Coordinates of C-alpha atoms in Angstrom, one line a residue:
X6 CA 18.1 -13.0 21.4
X7 CA 14.0 -14.2 21.4
X8 CA 12.5 -11.6 23.8
X9 CA 8.9 -12.5 24.3
X10 CA 8.4 -16.5 24.1
X11 CA 4.3 -17.8 24.2
X12 CA 3.4 -21.4 24.7
X13 CA 0.0 -23.3 25.4
X14 CA -2.9 -23.5 22.5
X15 CA -4.0 -26.5 20.5
X16 CA -7.1 -28.0 19.5
X17 CA -10.7 -27.7 21.4
X18 CA -14.3 -28.1 20.9
X19 CA -16.9 -25.8 21.4
X20 CA -17.4 -25.1 25.1
X21 CA -14.0 -25.6 25.9
X22 CA -10.9 -24.2 27.6
X23 CA -7.7 -23.4 26.5
X24 CA -4.7 -21.5 28.4
X25 CA -2.0 -19.5 26.7
X26 CA 1.3 -18.5 28.5
X27 CA 3.5 -15.4 27.6
X28 CA 6.9 -15.3 29.0
X29 CA 9.2 -12.0 28.5
X30 CA 12.1 -10.4 30.1
X31 CA 11.9 -8.1 33.2
X32 CA 12.7 -5.2 31.7
X33 CA 10.0 -6.0 28.8
X34 CA 7.2 -7.1 31.7
X35 CA 7.7 -4.1 33.6
X36 CA 7.6 -1.5 31.5
X37 CA 4.7 -2.5 28.8
X38 CA 1.3 -3.9 28.7
X39 CA 1.5 -7.3 27.7
X40 CA -1.1 -9.1 26.0
X41 CA -2.4 -10.5 22.6
X42 CA -3.7 -10.0 19.2
X43 CA -5.0 -12.4 16.9
X44 CA -5.5 -13.0 13.4
X45 CA -7.6 -15.8 12.0
X46 CA -7.5 -16.9 8.3
X47 CA -8.6 -14.2 5.9
X48 CA -9.1 -12.1 8.6
X49 CA -7.4 -8.6 9.8
X50 CA -5.4 -9.2 13.2
X51 CA -7.1 -7.9 16.3
X52 CA -6.9 -7.2 19.5
X53 CA -7.8 -9.6 22.3
X54 CA -6.7 -8.9 25.7
X55 CA -3.7 -6.7 27.3
X56 CA -2.8 -6.1 31.1
X57 CA 0.2 -3.7 32.6
X58 CA 2.8 -5.3 35.2
X59 CA 1.3 -3.6 38.0
X60 CA -1.7 -2.0 39.2
X61 CA -4.8 -3.6 37.7
X62 CA -5.4 -1.9 34.3
X63 CA -6.7 -4.6 31.8
X64 CA -8.3 -4.2 27.9
X65 CA -10.7 -7.0 26.2
X66 CA -12.4 -6.9 23.2
X67 CA -16.0 -6.6 23.5
X68 CA -15.9 -10.0 21.4
X69 CA -14.4 -11.8 24.1
X70 CA -14.8 -10.1 27.7
X71 CA -16.6 -12.4 30.0
X72 CA -15.1 -15.2 28.2
X73 CA -11.3 -14.5 28.7
X74 CA -9.2 -13.8 31.6
X75 CA -5.9 -12.0 30.9
X76 CA -3.6 -12.3 34.3
X77 CA 0.0 -12.2 35.2
X78 CA 2.7 -14.0 37.1
X79 CA 5.5 -11.2 37.8
X80 CA 7.9 -13.5 40.2
X81 CA 7.8 -15.8 37.0
X82 CA 7.5 -12.7 34.5
X83 CA 4.7 -14.4 33.0
X84 CA 1.7 -13.5 31.5
X85 CA -1.9 -15.9 31.1
X86 CA -5.0 -15.8 28.5
X87 CA -7.1 -18.4 30.5
X88 CA -9.5 -18.6 27.5
X89 CA -13.3 -20.2 28.4
X90 CA -16.6 -21.3 26.3
X91 CA -14.5 -20.8 23.4
X92 CA -16.3 -20.2 20.2
X93 CA -15.1 -21.8 16.4
X94 CA -15.2 -17.8 15.6
X95 CA -12.1 -17.9 18.4
X96 CA -9.9 -19.9 15.6
X97 CA -7.1 -18.1 14.7
X98 CA -3.2 -18.0 15.1
X99 CA -2.5 -16.0 19.0
X100 CA 0.3 -13.4 19.1
X101 CA 1.8 -12.0 22.5
X102 CA 2.8 -8.8 22.3
X103 CA 4.3 -6.0 24.3
X104 CA 3.8 -2.2 23.9
X105 CA 3.9 0.7 26.0
X106 CA 0.6 2.0 25.5
X107 CA -2.7 0.1 26.4
X108 CA -3.7 2.0 23.1
X109 CA -2.0 -0.7 21.2
X110 CA -5.0 -3.2 21.9
X111 CA -7.8 -0.7 22.1
X112 CA -7.9 1.7 19.2
X113 CA -7.9 0.4 15.6
X114 CA -4.1 0.1 14.0
X115 CA -2.9 0.3 17.5
X116 CA -0.8 -2.9 17.0
X117 CA 1.6 -0.2 15.0
X118 CA 2.8 0.5 19.0
X119 CA 3.4 -3.0 19.6
X120 CA 7.9 -3.2 20.0
X121 CA 7.5 -7.1 20.5
X122 CA 5.6 -10.0 18.8
X123 CA 6.0 -13.7 19.8
X124 CA 5.9 -16.4 17.8
X125 CA 2.3 -17.0 17.5
X126 CA 0.6 -20.3 19.0
X127 CA -2.3 -21.9 16.9
X128 CA -5.8 -22.0 18.8
X129 CA -8.4 -24.3 16.8
X130 CA -12.0 -24.4 18.2
X131 CA -13.8 -27.0 16.4
X132 CA -18.2 -27.4 16.4

């Protein structure tokens, strides 16, 4: 059974926008932080952004802060990543993830705490 399903992504020119969606079951959404990691070719996976189901706690990687916005729609069990002012270096595969602690995103190697992963969505930004 697929627990986390993501959609969105695609190709865009630098300066453009894309939105990723991530749907999860109610039980996952209400007990975990939800967010995204990304991996570019030849590079390590890195945390991008995360949000908790309740409250306003969020995390943004310094490289995306001010350009990306993570939000949630609890009624539809969906989390979104709005990506604006995209740069070529934002290119990569974006993975939705669910983890019980925010440190999964905010600490190095924290992704070991991720309980569920999405299938990945390709984001390509061209110059």
